[in-house]
mmCIF file of C-alpha atoms (C1' of nucleotides) in Angstrom:
data_model
loop_
_atom_site.group_PDB
_atom_site.id
_atom_site.type_symbol
_atom_site.label_atom_id
_atom_site.label_comp_id
_atom_site.label_asym_id
_atom_site.label_seq_id
_atom_site.Cartn_x
_atom_site.Cartn_y
_atom_site.Cartn_z
ATOM 1 C CA MET U 1 -3.562 -20.238 2.722
ATOM 2 C CA SER U 2 -5.734 -17.139 2.279
ATOM 3 C CA ALA U 3 -3.797 -14.029 3.257
ATOM 4 C CA THR U 4 -5.275 -11.035 4.963
ATOM 5 C CA ARG U 5 -7.065 -8.461 2.838
ATOM 6 C CA ASP U 6 -4.608 -5.978 4.325
ATOM 7 C CA GLU U 7 -1.664 -8.106 3.172
ATOM 8 C CA LEU U 8 -3.037 -8.121 -0.342
ATOM 9 C CA PHE U 9 -3.495 -4.337 -0.513
ATOM 10 C CA ARG U 10 -0.095 -3.784 1.020
ATOM 11 C CA ALA U 11 1.593 -6.188 -1.356
ATOM 12 C CA LEU U 12 0.139 -4.326 -4.313
ATOM 13 C CA SER U 13 0.964 -0.887 -2.969
ATOM 14 C CA ASP U 14 4.518 -1.048 -4.269
ATOM 15 C CA SER U 15 5.096 -0.500 -7.965
ATOM 16 C CA THR U 16 8.124 -2.786 -8.113
ATOM 17 C CA ARG U 17 6.029 -5.641 -6.778
ATOM 18 C CA ARG U 18 3.152 -4.798 -9.162
ATOM 19 C CA GLY U 19 5.688 -4.845 -11.940
ATOM 20 C CA LEU U 20 6.896 -8.338 -10.978
ATOM 21 C CA PHE U 21 3.320 -9.578 -10.691
ATOM 22 C CA GLU U 22 2.432 -8.038 -14.043
ATOM 23 C CA ARG U 23 5.322 -9.751 -15.774
ATOM 24 C CA LEU U 24 4.274 -13.068 -14.290
ATOM 25 C CA CYS U 25 0.738 -12.463 -15.572
ATOM 26 C CA ARG U 26 1.932 -11.489 -19.044
ATOM 27 C CA GLU U 27 4.757 -13.989 -19.548
ATOM 28 C CA GLY U 28 3.936 -16.790 -17.213
ATOM 29 C CA GLU U 29 6.306 -18.715 -14.994
ATOM 30 C CA LYS U 30 9.722 -17.105 -14.549
ATOM 31 C CA THR U 31 12.844 -17.728 -12.509
ATOM 32 C CA VAL U 32 14.209 -15.203 -10.034
ATOM 33 C CA GLY U 33 17.118 -14.550 -12.342
ATOM 34 C CA ALA U 34 14.877 -13.863 -15.342
ATOM 35 C CA LEU U 35 12.755 -11.487 -13.272
ATOM 36 C CA THR U 36 15.783 -9.699 -11.911
ATOM 37 C CA GLU U 37 17.095 -8.884 -15.394
ATOM 38 C CA ARG U 38 14.387 -6.298 -16.074
ATOM 39 C CA ALA U 39 13.264 -5.445 -12.543
ATOM 40 C CA GLY U 40 15.604 -2.540 -12.069
ATOM 41 C CA VAL U 41 16.616 -3.673 -8.620
ATOM 42 C CA SER U 42 19.106 -6.235 -7.278
ATOM 43 C CA GLN U 43 18.391 -9.944 -7.046
ATOM 44 C CA PRO U 44 18.052 -9.994 -3.227
ATOM 45 C CA VAL U 45 15.505 -7.235 -3.480
ATOM 46 C CA VAL U 46 13.572 -9.215 -6.098
ATOM 47 C CA SER U 47 13.639 -12.283 -3.854
ATOM 48 C CA ARG U 48 12.337 -10.281 -0.958
ATOM 49 C CA HIS U 49 9.489 -8.795 -3.007
ATOM 50 C CA LEU U 50 8.604 -12.223 -4.338
ATOM 51 C CA GLY U 51 8.438 -13.373 -0.701
ATOM 52 C CA ILE U 52 5.928 -10.630 0.102
ATOM 53 C CA LEU U 53 3.850 -11.442 -3.018
ATOM 54 C CA LYS U 54 3.913 -15.108 -1.955
ATOM 55 C CA ARG U 55 2.708 -14.405 1.568
ATOM 56 C CA ALA U 56 -0.087 -12.366 0.023
ATOM 57 C CA GLY U 57 -1.029 -15.375 -2.069
ATOM 58 C CA LEU U 58 -0.332 -13.528 -5.322
ATOM 59 C CA VAL U 59 2.396 -15.898 -6.502
ATOM 60 C CA THR U 60 3.460 -19.473 -5.966
ATOM 61 C CA ASP U 61 6.951 -20.920 -6.342
ATOM 62 C CA ARG U 62 8.152 -24.178 -7.779
ATOM 63 C CA GLN U 63 11.625 -25.470 -7.018
ATOM 64 C CA ALA U 64 13.501 -27.044 -9.940
ATOM 65 C CA GLY U 65 17.118 -27.812 -9.156
ATOM 66 C CA ARG U 66 18.773 -24.665 -8.039
ATOM 67 C CA LYS U 67 16.257 -22.538 -9.802
ATOM 68 C CA THR U 68 12.979 -21.293 -8.342
ATOM 69 C CA HIS U 69 10.102 -20.651 -10.733
ATOM 70 C CA TYR U 70 7.452 -18.196 -9.732
ATOM 71 C CA SER U 71 3.982 -17.898 -11.262
ATOM 72 C CA ALA U 72 1.095 -15.485 -10.761
ATOM 73 C CA GLN U 73 -2.027 -16.640 -8.908
ATOM 74 C CA ILE U 74 -4.625 -14.543 -10.619
ATOM 75 C CA GLY U 75 -7.321 -15.761 -8.227
ATOM 76 C CA ALA U 76 -5.653 -13.954 -5.393
ATOM 77 C CA LEU U 77 -6.983 -10.717 -6.802
ATOM 78 C CA ALA U 78 -10.537 -11.794 -5.926
ATOM 79 C CA PRO U 79 -10.657 -10.051 -2.491
ATOM 80 C CA LEU U 80 -9.682 -6.879 -4.240
ATOM 81 C CA THR U 81 -12.462 -7.013 -6.823
ATOM 82 C CA ASP U 82 -14.850 -8.103 -4.051
ATOM 83 C CA TRP U 83 -13.942 -5.078 -1.980
ATOM 84 C CA THR U 84 -14.332 -2.743 -4.919
ATOM 85 C CA ARG U 85 -17.707 -4.212 -5.721
ATOM 86 C CA GLU U 86 -18.716 -3.890 -2.096
ATOM 87 C CA MET U 87 -17.808 -0.219 -2.041
ATOM 88 C CA THR U 88 -19.672 0.383 -5.267
ATOM 89 C CA GLU U 89 -22.737 -1.390 -3.926
ATOM 90 C CA PHE U 90 -22.659 0.706 -0.735
ATOM 91 C CA TRP U 91 -22.423 3.818 -2.812
ATOM 92 C CA GLN U 92 -25.158 2.657 -5.181
ATOM 93 C CA SER U 93 -27.428 1.671 -2.364
ATOM 94 C CA ARG U 94 -27.274 5.123 -0.900
ATOM 95 C CA PHE U 95 -28.137 6.470 -4.315
ATOM 96 C CA ASP U 96 -31.119 4.100 -4.500
ATOM 97 C CA ASP U 97 -32.250 5.222 -1.048
ATOM 98 C CA LEU U 98 -32.172 8.798 -2.217
ATOM 99 C CA GLU U 99 -34.230 7.909 -5.297
ATOM 100 C CA ASP U 100 -36.768 6.180 -3.077
ATOM 101 C CA LEU U 101 -36.946 9.231 -0.840
ATOM 102 C CA LEU U 102 -37.456 11.554 -3.751
ATOM 103 C CA GLN U 103 -40.107 9.244 -5.155
ATOM 104 C CA ARG U 104 -41.985 9.201 -1.836
ATOM 105 C CA MET U 105 -41.719 12.955 -1.683
ATOM 106 C CA ASP U 106 -43.203 13.160 -5.158
ATOM 107 C CA GLN U 107 -46.374 11.396 -4.157
ATOM 108 C CA MET J 1 -7.121 15.959 -11.358
ATOM 109 C CA SER J 2 -6.439 12.250 -11.919
ATOM 110 C CA ALA J 3 -3.943 10.959 -9.434
ATOM 111 C CA THR J 4 -1.208 8.472 -10.126
ATOM 112 C CA ARG J 5 -2.072 4.803 -10.184
ATOM 113 C CA ASP J 6 0.614 4.430 -7.561
ATOM 114 C CA GLU J 7 -1.029 7.093 -5.369
ATOM 115 C CA LEU J 8 -4.294 5.158 -5.563
ATOM 116 C CA PHE J 9 -2.803 1.848 -4.575
ATOM 117 C CA ARG J 10 -0.770 3.495 -1.796
ATOM 118 C CA ALA J 11 -3.767 5.305 -0.456
ATOM 119 C CA LEU J 12 -5.764 2.095 -0.218
ATOM 120 C CA SER J 13 -2.908 0.107 1.346
ATOM 121 C CA ASP J 14 -3.757 1.387 4.836
ATOM 122 C CA SER J 15 -6.714 -0.140 6.635
ATOM 123 C CA THR J 16 -7.551 3.007 8.555
ATOM 124 C CA ARG J 17 -7.882 4.895 5.289
ATOM 125 C CA ARG J 18 -9.912 2.100 3.719
ATOM 126 C CA GLY J 19 -12.131 2.270 6.809
ATOM 127 C CA LEU J 20 -12.707 5.968 6.320
ATOM 128 C CA PHE J 21 -13.420 5.525 2.645
ATOM 129 C CA GLU J 22 -15.803 2.640 3.365
ATOM 130 C CA ARG J 23 -17.759 4.713 5.857
ATOM 131 C CA LEU J 24 -18.073 7.526 3.304
ATOM 132 C CA CYS J 25 -19.337 4.970 0.715
ATOM 133 C CA ARG J 26 -21.797 3.455 3.231
ATOM 134 C CA GLU J 27 -23.093 6.525 4.953
ATOM 135 C CA GLY J 28 -22.383 9.347 2.510
ATOM 136 C CA GLU J 29 -20.983 12.771 3.306
ATOM 137 C CA LYS J 30 -19.511 13.106 6.759
ATOM 138 C CA THR J 31 -17.621 15.736 8.740
ATOM 139 C CA VAL J 32 -14.174 15.226 10.113
ATOM 140 C CA GLY J 33 -15.570 15.142 13.618
ATOM 141 C CA ALA J 34 -18.165 12.451 12.786
ATOM 142 C CA LEU J 35 -15.496 10.363 11.043
ATOM 143 C CA THR J 36 -13.116 10.734 13.988
ATOM 144 C CA GLU J 37 -15.700 9.391 16.463
ATOM 145 C CA ARG J 38 -15.436 5.829 15.189
ATOM 146 C CA ALA J 39 -12.077 5.895 13.445
ATOM 147 C CA GLY J 40 -10.084 4.721 16.406
ATOM 148 C CA VAL J 41 -7.440 7.383 15.925
ATOM 149 C CA SER J 42 -7.144 11.052 16.788
ATOM 150 C CA GLN J 43 -8.665 13.901 14.798
ATOM 151 C CA PRO J 44 -5.349 15.154 13.378
ATOM 152 C CA VAL J 45 -4.620 11.617 12.100
ATOM 153 C CA VAL J 46 -8.070 11.480 10.484
ATOM 154 C CA SER J 47 -7.425 14.816 8.796
ATOM 155 C CA ARG J 48 -4.099 13.620 7.498
ATOM 156 C CA HIS J 49 -5.600 10.376 6.140
ATOM 157 C CA LEU J 50 -8.371 12.342 4.469
ATOM 158 C CA GLY J 51 -5.767 14.524 2.843
ATOM 159 C CA ILE J 52 -4.082 11.422 1.375
ATOM 160 C CA LEU J 53 -7.405 10.059 0.133
ATOM 161 C CA LYS J 54 -8.101 13.480 -1.390
ATOM 162 C CA ARG J 55 -4.810 13.601 -3.227
ATOM 163 C CA ALA J 56 -5.572 10.137 -4.576
ATOM 164 C CA GLY J 57 -8.877 11.401 -5.809
ATOM 165 C CA LEU J 58 -10.860 9.071 -3.628
ATOM 166 C CA VAL J 59 -12.662 11.782 -1.678
ATOM 167 C CA THR J 60 -13.686 15.391 -2.135
ATOM 168 C CA ASP J 61 -14.276 17.962 0.541
ATOM 169 C CA ARG J 62 -16.858 20.700 0.915
ATOM 170 C CA GLN J 63 -16.392 23.578 3.336
ATOM 171 C CA ALA J 64 -19.471 24.624 5.326
ATOM 172 C CA GLY J 65 -18.707 27.115 7.993
ATOM 173 C CA ARG J 66 -16.129 25.705 10.281
ATOM 174 C CA LYS J 67 -16.968 22.144 9.302
ATOM 175 C CA THR J 68 -15.516 20.231 6.379
ATOM 176 C CA HIS J 69 -17.709 17.634 4.774
ATOM 177 C CA TYR J 70 -15.986 14.752 2.940
ATOM 178 C CA SER J 71 -17.601 12.424 0.441
ATOM 179 C CA ALA J 72 -16.386 9.340 -1.418
ATOM 180 C CA GLN J 73 -15.616 9.553 -5.132
ATOM 181 C CA ILE J 74 -16.495 6.043 -6.194
ATOM 182 C CA GLY J 75 -15.238 6.665 -9.739
ATOM 183 C CA ALA J 76 -11.692 7.003 -8.435
ATOM 184 C CA LEU J 77 -11.656 3.204 -8.066
ATOM 185 C CA ALA J 78 -11.741 2.785 -11.831
ATOM 186 C CA PRO J 79 -7.972 2.567 -12.350
ATOM 187 C CA LEU J 80 -7.932 -0.220 -9.786
ATOM 188 C CA THR J 81 -10.585 -2.257 -11.578
ATOM 189 C CA ASP J 82 -8.921 -1.466 -14.883
ATOM 190 C CA TRP J 83 -5.594 -2.779 -13.587
ATOM 191 C CA THR J 84 -7.196 -5.927 -12.239
ATOM 192 C CA ARG J 85 -8.992 -6.578 -15.501
ATOM 193 C CA GLU J 86 -5.715 -5.966 -17.415
ATOM 194 C CA MET J 87 -3.920 -8.524 -15.287
ATOM 195 C CA THR J 88 -6.694 -11.061 -15.711
ATOM 196 C CA GLU J 89 -6.649 -10.500 -19.490
ATOM 197 C CA PHE J 90 -2.891 -11.018 -19.652
ATOM 198 C CA TRP J 91 -3.300 -14.205 -17.672
ATOM 199 C CA GLN J 92 -6.233 -15.343 -19.782
ATOM 200 C CA SER J 93 -4.477 -14.549 -22.989
ATOM 201 C CA ARG J 94 -1.599 -16.814 -22.047
ATOM 202 C CA PHE J 95 -4.156 -19.482 -21.313
ATOM 203 C CA ASP J 96 -5.720 -18.986 -24.725
ATOM 204 C CA ASP J 97 -2.317 -19.228 -26.394
ATOM 205 C CA LEU J 98 -1.772 -22.541 -24.636
ATOM 206 C CA GLU J 99 -5.163 -23.774 -25.832
ATOM 207 C CA ASP J 100 -4.274 -22.754 -29.370
ATOM 208 C CA LEU J 101 -0.982 -24.573 -29.137
ATOM 209 C CA LEU J 102 -2.605 -27.737 -27.869
ATOM 210 C CA GLN J 103 -5.215 -27.523 -30.595
ATOM 211 C CA ARG J 104 -2.576 -27.194 -33.272
ATOM 212 C CA MET J 105 -0.721 -30.133 -31.742
ATOM 213 C CA ASP J 106 -3.924 -32.115 -31.917
ATOM 214 C CA GLN J 107 -4.236 -31.814 -35.636
ATOM 215 C "C1'" DT C 1 -15.021 41.465 20.779
ATOM 216 C "C1'" DT C 2 -14.251 37.518 23.022
ATOM 217 C "C1'" DA C 3 -14.811 32.646 23.720
ATOM 218 C "C1'" DA C 4 -15.721 28.157 22.035
ATOM 219 C "C1'" DC C 5 -15.581 25.170 18.358
ATOM 220 C "C1'" DG C 6 -13.953 22.384 14.132
ATOM 221 C "C1'" DT C 7 -10.224 21.409 11.365
ATOM 222 C "C1'" DA C 8 -5.544 21.569 9.578
ATOM 223 C "C1'" DT C 9 -0.649 21.930 10.381
ATOM 224 C "C1'" DA C 10 3.791 21.326 12.778
ATOM 225 C "C1'" DG C 11 6.840 18.667 15.116
ATOM 226 C "C1'" DC C 12 8.130 14.461 17.416
ATOM 227 C "C1'" DC C 13 8.860 9.437 17.829
ATOM 228 C "C1'" DG C 14 9.360 4.507 17.006
ATOM 229 C "C1'" DA C 15 8.399 1.045 13.517
ATOM 230 C "C1'" DA C 16 8.251 -0.461 8.954
ATOM 231 C "C1'" DC C 17 9.898 0.015 4.257
ATOM 232 C "C1'" DG C 18 12.762 -0.342 0.220
ATOM 233 C "C1'" DG C 19 17.124 -0.366 -1.304
ATOM 234 C "C1'" DG C 20 21.975 -1.915 -1.061
ATOM 235 C "C1'" DT C 21 26.139 -5.419 -0.181
ATOM 236 C "C1'" DA C 22 27.960 -9.573 1.760
ATOM 237 C "C1'" DT C 23 27.323 -14.155 2.409
ATOM 238 C "C1'" DA C 24 25.115 -18.576 3.458
ATOM 239 C "C1'" DA C 25 22.896 -22.635 1.537
ATOM 240 C "C1'" DA C 26 21.770 -25.743 -1.947
ATOM 241 C "C1'" DT C 27 22.373 -27.723 -6.355
ATOM 242 C "C1'" DG C 28 24.643 -28.907 -10.859
ATOM 243 C "C1'" DA C 29 28.759 -29.351 -13.660
ATOM 244 C "C1'" DG C 30 33.430 -30.730 -14.475
ATOM 245 C "C1'" DC N 1 35.586 -33.403 -4.625
ATOM 246 C "C1'" DT N 2 35.696 -28.849 -6.092
ATOM 247 C "C1'" DC N 3 33.926 -24.928 -8.127
ATOM 248 C "C1'" DA N 4 30.420 -22.237 -10.349
ATOM 249 C "C1'" DT N 5 25.614 -21.000 -10.301
ATOM 250 C "C1'" DT N 6 21.215 -19.691 -8.276
ATOM 251 C "C1'" DT N 7 18.488 -18.134 -4.708
ATOM 252 C "C1'" DA N 8 17.595 -16.784 0.024
ATOM 253 C "C1'" DT N 9 19.049 -14.638 4.266
ATOM 254 C "C1'" DA N 10 21.428 -11.302 7.313
ATOM 255 C "C1'" DC N 11 22.618 -6.923 8.122
ATOM 256 C "C1'" DC N 12 22.970 -1.937 7.369
ATOM 257 C "C1'" DC N 13 21.186 2.560 5.923
ATOM 258 C "C1'" DG N 14 18.315 6.510 4.883
ATOM 259 C "C1'" DT N 15 13.371 7.528 4.099
ATOM 260 C "C1'" DT N 16 8.637 7.079 4.734
ATOM 261 C "C1'" DC N 17 4.804 6.017 7.593
ATOM 262 C "C1'" DG N 18 1.350 6.196 11.041
ATOM 263 C "C1'" DG N 19 0.461 7.522 15.357
ATOM 264 C "C1'" DC N 20 0.655 11.151 19.063
ATOM 265 C "C1'" DT N 21 0.349 16.128 21.284
ATOM 266 C "C1'" DA N 22 0.447 20.998 20.837
ATOM 267 C "C1'" DT N 23 -1.103 24.659 18.381
ATOM 268 C "C1'" DA N 24 -2.416 27.740 14.627
ATOM 269 C "C1'" DC N 25 -6.276 29.207 11.788
ATOM 270 C "C1'" DG N 26 -10.800 30.250 10.542
ATOM 271 C "C1'" DT N 27 -15.740 30.403 11.884
ATOM 272 C "C1'" DT N 28 -19.746 30.734 14.737
ATOM 273 C "C1'" DA N 29 -22.008 32.095 19.013
ATOM 274 C "C1'" DA N 30 -22.501 34.918 23.001
#
DNA sequence: TTAACGTATAGCCGAACGGGTATAAATGAG
DNA sequence: CTCATTTATACCCGTTCGGCTATACGTTAA
């Protein structure tokens, strides 16, 4: 069920969606109605955003009667931290190469 | 010069832009022309993407004659890692609360 | 000074986005 | 069974986005 890296970045690019995800991280499982209360947008919009977060793997839903409970999947952030670490390593490695070069020039 | 958190997430939501940033991390300073060669899009598009990355603080530019050299600013990723850590801490803290509750119930 | 070069800007276009309202679909309550 | 409740879907609308080409602007080379 792993979504694309692109899907993950895109899902997190909207502040309304990040807000929903953040509330689920902070407060745990919540229904669509509860999320709508403080989301600042209408219920259909919340549902649509939750769908996008779900396709990105950032949330899961649990049906209970006529209510749907959503919860954050913190592990879905892994590709993001991986990417960041990768970029940092690339950057650092160039730095190391430069150090090596300077050291060789020193000799 | 710190850009909005939203600007950062938005800037990274496009794979072409991430590709440009990644090349700058991997290979260091590059001109627009050099970046255009392997970007898969036209030069004006590359320039526009670089402008967006620049406003997000992810790159800086250095003018040299008629060439513009761009380089990655790895530190600009900090708000992203901060946010991720924040989310994880929220999530973890709920987990800890649950553990506390269960421990109290145990006594 | 003129010509070529490197980059940025302007303007266009179709697709995707984020919001809204109306409504369908499913479930629970009376 | 009927009606209220909860969520998801369908559809519309204006804006933004990401690509393109044409071109303006500044710089170097001849």
